[in-house]
């Protein structure tokens, strides 16, 4: 999908430039008899001060760390280690008449030329910055140039036109030519309208099919579902954190206790992102709350400075979303198993996306404000399960497959640019989630639908009343009927719950259905009963319409 490093850094034109620069100030001395001498004092100095910079090698400050890079004449940069450096130096010298003789001498004095310490001696470049997106613009990198995108339009220009103090990570250059004619007539209303009858544009159709609802026997396209989806996709492609959100794709009609996928989410957050960005796919099982292994410390082990997106595909039931809190709102630290730690700043870190067949657990504003929720319909699952039609039959082949034509890829690239334009114009369009998803999330948060329903019934039967966490001696019969623990035990015989489960669950269910508990009261209200005045937590339940009044029973 992306440019091969060999093609960029080993192309004949760049190699010829390197040979000319190295030959202008050789770090070796050629004797009259044709032999080669490397002076122990002068040769390493010239090699480090002239030869390696001439070949494009230098050091680059990146966050709190130093990266070792190589840059070619077009402003394309790759991260290098000592092995890549040695490989390139050897290749260039081998193109020169006496290069093998020079390499023989260098090998004998290995520590001066190919030791790991050579990297620490590379010249520092403080004025080089990657070409980055801004709040109002974005860049896409292709073989034939840079596509600059704003809400007003998009244009293709050569790499030679970018600021000489900026560079482009070669890992971000897509190995395709961009067809600018496909974006010349962009119209937002047309972009969002149903294109099911148009030829081609297969990924555009895929996104729209995810937004269809079954009405009787007809699948109706819902523009109001498409806009949150395409704005979320455009947001992922835009490499600037104007909105501190994780794009979350979930099933609209998930069933409690079942991981019913196959709806097409992964094609968006995995296949499409990998085709459009330098993307790292993370094993979502490592983000389980149950996972306490040391490997979770290296969850981003394979993330590179050039990485543009990170996706958690097919999240587990207890996916630990709150572990992403600090990453979403602040800088991102990458801890490599066999390398140095480095840090992205809060604006240029990779975008985050996830797909899940389960509700994403976590209640409250801290969770909701970090999530751009997109609900996906079951168009593809229905067609396969009930009509025997697989996605390749619906689209004339598999998306992003090796058989995809050049036009398919060009239409996909145009869709990416237009999605960015839609996002830059409209921001993240909120679509919310269905009531069914909210209810399934509630059941998952509580632990079971049975306990959820029991707690909801307890709230309904005792609205306006004072209730208690559990029964204690000294309560009268009426008070005893309003004890949470005993109410649950009678309703769900044989099941065991801790007092903390019941208390926290009661608060979550109350919030979901609009009840209020202990409104206006400070601390943890308690009732005291019996000769020893034993204390027990009490809950004064009111409705949202009358949060302070209407008490049916007062103690």
XYZ file of C-alpha atoms in Angstrom:
555
model
C 0.000 0.000 0.000
C 2.837 2.389 0.881
C 6.079 3.372 -0.814
C 8.910 0.853 -0.565
C 11.965 2.357 1.133
C 14.251 0.725 -1.418
C 12.525 2.478 -4.269
C 12.935 5.884 -2.630
C 16.415 5.750 -1.141
C 18.031 3.482 -3.703
C 16.777 5.117 -6.874
C 19.612 5.873 -9.364
C 19.234 9.655 -9.245
C 19.627 9.864 -5.469
C 22.504 7.371 -5.500
C 24.327 9.438 -8.151
C 23.901 12.569 -5.999
C 25.340 10.719 -3.009
C 28.348 9.465 -4.994
C 29.143 12.989 -6.215
C 28.979 14.427 -2.692
C 31.094 11.669 -1.139
C 33.682 11.921 -3.937
C 34.000 15.687 -3.425
C 35.617 15.082 -0.046
C 36.659 11.431 0.342
C 37.398 10.137 3.836
C 40.089 7.793 2.477
C 43.499 8.348 0.861
C 44.341 6.569 -2.375
C 48.016 5.592 -2.635
C 50.072 5.602 -5.867
C 49.997 1.808 -5.943
C 46.165 1.904 -5.911
C 45.806 0.838 -2.292
C 43.501 2.594 0.170
C 44.443 4.053 3.553
C 42.095 5.234 6.305
C 43.819 7.674 8.606
C 42.868 7.020 12.238
C 42.466 10.748 12.949
C 41.229 12.399 9.762
C 39.130 9.641 8.171
C 36.568 9.191 11.010
C 36.259 12.971 11.286
C 35.475 13.393 7.577
C 33.226 10.324 7.605
C 31.088 11.691 10.462
C 31.263 15.361 9.494
C 30.825 15.111 5.725
C 30.136 11.608 4.367
C 27.150 10.607 6.508
C 25.449 14.040 6.200
C 26.064 13.864 2.430
C 24.206 10.552 2.388
C 21.298 12.177 4.241
C 21.952 10.754 7.711
C 21.335 13.010 10.706
C 19.749 13.087 14.159
C 16.360 14.613 14.850
C 14.885 15.744 18.200
C 11.492 14.056 18.674
C 9.728 14.792 21.931
C 12.109 13.847 24.711
C 14.176 11.516 22.531
C 16.548 11.652 19.563
C 15.671 9.824 16.339
C 18.235 8.760 13.761
C 16.966 9.394 10.254
C 17.923 9.511 6.589
C 16.543 12.127 4.222
C 16.595 12.072 0.426
C 16.546 14.990 -1.987
C 12.741 15.116 -2.155
C 12.338 15.741 1.572
C 11.310 12.143 2.317
C 12.614 10.759 5.602
C 12.934 7.297 7.128
C 13.973 6.223 10.617
C 17.206 4.197 10.576
C 19.272 1.984 12.837
C 22.956 1.080 12.499
C 22.128 -1.847 10.186
C 20.274 0.350 7.675
C 23.082 2.904 7.837
C 25.735 0.275 7.123
C 23.654 -1.228 4.321
C 23.259 2.118 2.561
C 26.902 3.184 2.965
C 28.027 -0.168 1.553
C 25.634 0.150 -1.394
C 26.869 3.624 -2.333
C 30.548 2.662 -2.044
C 29.955 -0.447 -4.145
C 28.841 1.812 -7.001
C 32.285 3.476 -6.980
C 35.403 2.000 -8.706
C 37.427 1.663 -5.501
C 34.484 1.219 -3.148
C 35.242 -2.402 -2.272
C 38.756 -1.452 -1.197
C 37.358 1.286 1.034
C 34.866 -1.136 2.570
C 37.625 -3.635 3.304
C 39.491 -1.004 5.276
C 36.328 0.131 7.056
C 35.580 -3.444 8.106
C 39.015 -3.758 9.668
C 38.332 -0.611 11.679
C 34.690 -1.460 12.338
C 34.292 0.541 15.547
C 35.116 3.810 13.757
C 32.469 3.402 11.028
C 29.756 0.877 11.828
C 29.631 0.680 15.599
C 26.358 1.593 17.329
C 28.075 4.688 18.715
C 28.234 6.132 15.200
C 24.512 6.946 15.492
C 25.114 9.122 18.537
C 27.641 11.140 16.494
C 25.226 12.058 13.705
C 24.794 15.799 13.206
C 21.695 17.206 14.887
C 19.066 18.938 12.747
C 17.036 21.272 14.938
C 15.236 23.110 12.149
C 13.621 20.078 10.464
C 9.933 19.486 11.146
C 7.497 16.972 9.653
C 4.859 18.407 7.336
C 1.804 18.296 9.574
C -1.880 18.943 9.308
C -3.309 22.002 11.010
C -6.739 22.727 12.417
C -7.972 23.951 9.011
C -5.888 21.949 6.537
C -4.692 18.423 5.830
C -2.114 16.693 3.643
C -2.210 13.335 1.865
C 0.986 11.904 0.371
C 1.104 9.984 -2.919
C 3.748 8.947 -5.446
C 2.947 11.866 -7.714
C 2.809 14.562 -5.051
C 1.157 16.049 -1.994
C -2.599 16.630 -1.857
C -3.345 19.737 0.224
C -6.919 19.830 1.527
C -9.033 22.590 3.046
C -12.780 22.974 3.410
C -12.740 25.044 0.208
C -10.960 22.553 -2.003
C -8.015 20.251 -2.633
C -4.971 20.520 -4.895
C -2.081 18.263 -5.917
C 1.422 19.727 -5.863
C 4.974 18.316 -6.158
C 7.152 17.447 -3.158
C 9.666 20.028 -4.332
C 7.146 22.757 -3.472
C 7.024 22.045 0.249
C 9.003 24.154 2.698
C 12.695 23.066 2.649
C 12.689 22.916 6.458
C 9.893 20.327 6.474
C 9.913 16.650 5.554
C 7.520 13.775 4.931
C 7.875 10.352 6.556
C 8.323 7.869 3.722
C 6.082 5.398 5.627
C 3.215 7.820 5.020
C 3.622 7.997 1.223
C 0.969 5.880 -0.505
C 2.241 3.825 -3.415
C -0.372 5.164 -5.816
C -0.804 8.170 -8.087
C -3.624 10.495 -7.052
C -6.271 11.334 -9.662
C -7.205 14.952 -9.016
C -10.027 14.928 -11.582
C -12.194 12.811 -9.250
C -12.461 15.587 -6.657
C -12.976 18.571 -8.946
C -16.771 18.535 -8.672
C -17.187 17.868 -4.964
C -20.620 18.832 -3.666
C -21.545 18.058 -0.065
C -25.212 17.298 -0.746
C -24.283 14.965 -3.592
C -21.554 13.392 -1.455
C -24.092 12.519 1.263
C -26.879 11.392 -1.088
C -27.580 7.731 -1.866
C -25.233 6.497 -4.629
C -26.464 2.903 -4.619
C -27.438 3.086 -8.309
C -24.138 4.613 -9.483
C -21.380 2.417 -10.929
C -18.112 2.011 -9.003
C -17.296 3.891 -5.773
C -17.383 0.641 -3.815
C -16.091 1.888 -0.454
C -18.428 4.899 -0.592
C -21.266 2.421 -1.119
C -19.954 0.276 1.745
C -20.167 3.229 4.133
C -23.691 4.002 2.978
C -24.805 0.377 3.309
C -23.706 0.477 6.946
C -26.259 3.274 7.338
C -29.305 1.468 5.903
C -32.331 0.450 7.968
C -34.676 -2.382 7.058
C -38.224 -1.087 6.586
C -40.393 -4.030 5.725
C -38.510 -5.598 2.830
C -36.709 -2.410 1.767
C -33.303 -1.209 2.995
C -33.665 2.560 3.359
C -30.584 4.780 3.392
C -30.359 7.114 6.406
C -28.388 10.290 5.744
C -28.441 11.111 9.461
C -26.465 7.925 10.146
C -24.057 8.479 7.244
C -22.930 11.932 8.379
C -21.592 10.794 11.792
C -19.844 7.883 10.057
C -18.179 9.851 7.260
C -17.252 12.725 9.588
C -15.643 10.174 11.919
C -13.712 8.646 9.022
C -12.590 12.096 7.881
C -11.550 12.922 11.451
C -9.339 9.805 11.560
C -7.685 10.800 8.287
C -7.092 14.372 9.478
C -3.810 14.262 11.387
C -4.589 16.972 13.920
C -6.351 16.508 17.262
C -8.893 19.291 17.033
C -11.398 16.966 18.757
C -10.112 14.748 21.538
C -12.154 11.688 20.625
C -11.784 7.992 19.917
C -13.908 6.944 16.942
C -15.984 3.976 18.167
C -17.921 1.720 15.773
C -20.487 -0.496 17.503
C -23.383 -2.658 16.370
C -26.776 -0.995 16.528
C -28.668 -4.219 17.241
C -26.311 -6.195 19.487
C -27.823 -8.865 21.719
C -26.979 -9.257 25.397
C -24.351 -11.896 26.025
C -23.614 -12.456 22.324
C -20.691 -11.214 20.228
C -22.611 -10.949 16.960
C -20.275 -9.239 14.528
C -19.944 -9.591 10.760
C -21.583 -6.221 10.163
C -18.700 -4.537 8.324
C -17.078 -2.435 11.055
C -13.581 -3.869 10.554
C -13.562 -2.879 6.890
C -13.723 0.742 8.067
C -11.426 0.855 11.109
C -8.941 -1.747 9.891
C -8.877 -2.374 6.126
C -9.686 1.171 5.013
C -7.414 2.822 7.577
C -4.519 0.525 6.670
C -5.027 1.451 3.003
C -5.177 5.180 3.773
C -2.763 5.740 6.671
C 0.328 4.267 8.296
C -1.787 2.269 10.759
C -0.948 -0.003 13.679
C -3.607 -2.589 14.608
C -3.535 -3.481 18.313
C -4.709 -6.791 19.745
C -7.724 -5.599 21.738
C -7.443 -8.578 24.109
C -4.391 -6.901 25.619
C -6.673 -4.025 26.665
C -8.913 -6.279 28.757
C -9.422 -5.279 32.372
C -8.551 -8.860 33.277
C -5.205 -8.660 31.530
C -2.541 -7.845 34.094
C 0.457 -9.246 32.206
C 3.600 -7.186 31.817
C 3.089 -7.247 28.038
C 0.369 -4.627 28.450
C 3.156 -2.145 29.280
C 4.279 -2.485 25.672
C 0.860 -2.264 24.057
C 2.216 0.295 21.560
C 5.490 -1.531 20.966
C 5.235 -1.413 17.160
C 4.096 2.210 16.920
C 6.622 4.328 15.011
C 7.174 8.103 14.841
C 5.491 7.945 11.424
C 2.403 6.045 12.652
C -0.773 7.958 11.813
C -3.540 5.789 13.268
C -3.976 3.115 15.928
C -6.996 0.850 15.824
C -8.347 -1.640 18.351
C -10.304 -4.114 16.262
C -12.973 -6.401 17.749
C -12.742 -5.200 21.355
C -13.363 -7.687 24.135
C -16.358 -7.514 26.463
C -14.420 -5.835 29.280
C -12.324 -3.526 27.091
C -10.547 -1.093 29.413
C -11.476 2.201 27.758
C -10.396 4.346 30.700
C -6.786 3.292 30.044
C -7.005 5.579 26.995
C -8.113 8.650 28.969
C -4.702 10.299 29.296
C -3.746 9.428 25.710
C -6.887 11.064 24.323
C -6.458 14.347 26.173
C -2.672 14.629 26.458
C 0.602 13.497 24.899
C 1.208 9.849 24.062
C 4.249 7.947 25.323
C 5.426 4.924 23.322
C 7.407 2.328 25.250
C 9.295 -0.054 22.966
C 10.454 -3.464 24.168
C 13.827 -3.286 22.458
C 14.209 0.407 21.840
C 13.961 3.811 23.391
C 10.831 5.401 24.691
C 9.552 8.392 22.719
C 6.612 10.763 22.974
C 4.063 12.307 20.600
C 2.712 15.716 21.527
C -1.009 16.131 22.150
C -1.774 17.474 18.660
C 0.270 15.187 16.389
C -0.169 11.759 18.002
C -1.833 8.986 15.954
C -5.623 9.022 15.774
C -7.461 6.270 17.690
C -10.312 4.055 16.517
C -12.010 0.907 17.770
C -14.711 -1.539 16.775
C -16.680 -3.646 19.206
C -19.429 -6.245 19.216
C -20.027 -5.407 22.888
C -21.074 -2.223 24.672
C -18.106 -0.065 25.659
C -18.197 -0.034 29.435
C -17.902 3.181 31.430
C -20.409 5.710 32.682
C -20.317 9.464 32.915
C -19.142 12.524 31.038
C -15.464 11.514 31.133
C -16.274 8.520 28.946
C -18.884 10.111 26.715
C -16.769 13.190 25.960
C -13.882 11.025 24.712
C -16.004 8.924 22.350
C -17.415 9.612 18.903
C -20.015 6.860 18.781
C -21.109 5.429 15.440
C -23.758 2.714 15.318
C -23.595 0.238 12.441
C -26.620 -1.536 10.972
C -26.770 -5.211 10.009
C -27.112 -4.816 6.216
C -24.203 -7.157 5.415
C -24.988 -9.667 8.143
C -28.634 -9.864 7.003
C -27.703 -10.402 3.360
C -25.250 -13.160 4.210
C -27.317 -14.875 6.919
C -30.749 -14.762 5.293
C -30.154 -14.189 1.577
C -26.867 -16.041 1.102
C -25.179 -13.002 -0.460
C -21.611 -12.316 0.626
C -20.055 -8.823 0.436
C -18.013 -9.720 -2.659
C -21.224 -10.629 -4.476
C -22.774 -7.299 -3.524
C -19.705 -5.298 -4.615
C -18.418 -7.313 -7.557
C -15.356 -8.417 -5.588
C -13.663 -7.965 -2.216
C -12.775 -4.433 -1.180
C -9.041 -3.602 -0.897
C -8.219 -6.938 -2.498
C -5.377 -7.547 -4.943
C -7.970 -7.701 -7.726
C -9.176 -4.170 -7.036
C -8.643 -2.086 -10.173
C -6.675 1.115 -10.443
C -9.947 3.020 -10.754
C -11.248 1.412 -7.537
C -8.188 2.685 -5.686
C -8.474 6.147 -7.227
C -12.130 6.368 -6.191
C -11.170 5.280 -2.682
C -8.465 7.966 -2.485
C -10.980 10.567 -3.687
C -13.434 9.405 -1.016
C -10.698 9.921 1.605
C -10.087 13.496 0.456
C -13.809 14.283 0.344
C -14.311 12.784 3.819
C -11.617 15.115 5.159
C -13.328 18.079 3.463
C -16.643 17.051 5.019
C -15.017 16.886 8.468
C -13.168 20.197 8.067
C -16.468 21.836 7.126
C -18.820 20.185 9.630
C -16.644 18.840 12.427
C -17.683 15.593 14.091
C -21.403 15.171 13.437
C -23.004 13.540 16.453
C -25.445 10.735 15.810
C -25.730 9.198 19.239
C -26.575 5.572 19.868
C -29.843 3.642 19.831
C -31.936 2.931 22.902
C -31.201 -0.758 22.412
C -27.452 -0.092 22.584
C -27.909 2.017 25.717
C -29.921 -0.743 27.365
C -27.361 -3.408 26.425
C -24.613 -1.201 27.819
C -26.610 -0.821 31.033
C -26.992 -4.607 31.326
C -23.252 -5.076 30.713
C -22.356 -2.415 33.286
C -24.581 -3.984 35.947
C -23.619 -7.546 35.102
C -26.963 -9.008 34.023
C -30.336 -7.967 32.693
C -31.980 -9.710 35.661
C -30.279 -7.476 38.209
C -30.869 -4.415 36.020
C -34.602 -5.113 35.865
C -34.779 -5.811 39.608
C -33.022 -2.542 40.480
C -35.291 -0.648 38.068
C -38.362 -2.187 39.721
C -37.025 -1.279 43.177
C -36.671 2.340 42.066
C -40.097 2.417 40.467
C -41.874 0.943 43.493
C -40.121 3.250 45.949
C -40.018 6.589 44.158
C -40.650 9.312 46.714
C -39.660 6.988 49.566
C -36.693 6.488 51.863
C -35.041 3.107 51.280
C -32.137 1.273 52.903
C -29.115 -0.703 51.777
C -29.999 -3.751 53.908
C -32.213 -4.778 56.834
C -31.131 -4.167 60.439
C -32.826 -4.940 63.724
C -35.156 -2.231 64.934
C -36.829 -1.514 61.577
C -40.605 -1.711 61.457
C -42.378 -3.823 58.825
C -42.818 -0.944 56.384
C -39.137 -0.030 56.549
C -38.168 -3.675 56.147
C -40.006 -3.817 52.831
C -37.829 -1.020 51.515
C -34.423 -2.690 51.967
C -32.398 -3.118 48.768
C -30.447 -6.292 49.612
C -33.475 -8.239 50.718
C -35.550 -7.002 47.763
C -32.906 -8.305 45.309
C -32.485 -11.630 47.136
C -36.230 -12.251 47.035
C -36.430 -11.360 43.341
C -33.318 -13.281 42.276
C -33.093 -16.325 44.574
C -29.815 -18.210 44.401
C -27.822 -15.256 43.060
C -25.298 -13.460 45.243
C -24.259 -9.823 45.008
C -22.007 -7.707 47.200
C -23.377 -4.604 48.908
C -21.046 -2.510 46.756
C -22.467 -4.097 43.581
C -25.986 -3.300 44.696
C -25.258 0.274 45.759
C -23.234 1.217 42.672
C -25.667 -0.616 40.416
C -28.610 1.233 41.922
C -26.954 4.539 41.091
C -26.208 3.518 37.492
C -29.753 2.261 36.876
C -31.231 5.351 38.506
C -29.168 7.595 36.234
C -30.232 5.637 33.138
C -33.967 5.822 33.886
C -33.979 9.365 35.268
C -34.368 8.745 38.994
C -32.525 10.799 41.613
C -30.991 9.505 44.835
C -30.287 11.665 47.898
C -30.579 14.926 45.974
C -29.474 17.893 48.076
C -28.028 15.735 50.878
C -24.362 15.879 51.838
C -22.131 12.929 52.557
C -23.598 9.464 52.916
C -27.017 9.656 54.651
C -27.641 6.937 57.224
C -30.511 5.694 59.297
C -29.966 4.289 62.801
C -32.119 1.629 64.406
C -32.460 -0.527 67.503
C -31.116 -0.062 70.993
C -27.546 0.065 69.699
C -28.397 2.584 66.970
C -26.865 0.470 64.240
C -26.321 2.547 61.083
C -27.284 1.642 57.546
C -27.012 3.640 54.328
C -30.281 5.078 53.143
C -31.415 6.163 49.693
C -34.083 8.794 49.249
C -35.449 8.094 45.776
C -37.139 10.819 43.758
C -38.048 11.303 40.128
C -36.235 13.760 37.872
C -39.448 15.804 37.621
C -39.643 16.133 41.446
C -36.073 15.662 42.708
C -36.704 17.239 46.121
C -40.275 16.390 47.030
C -43.171 13.988 47.055
C -41.967 11.702 49.839
C -44.323 8.753 50.420
C -42.624 7.711 53.605
C -40.413 9.622 55.996
C -38.292 8.329 58.859
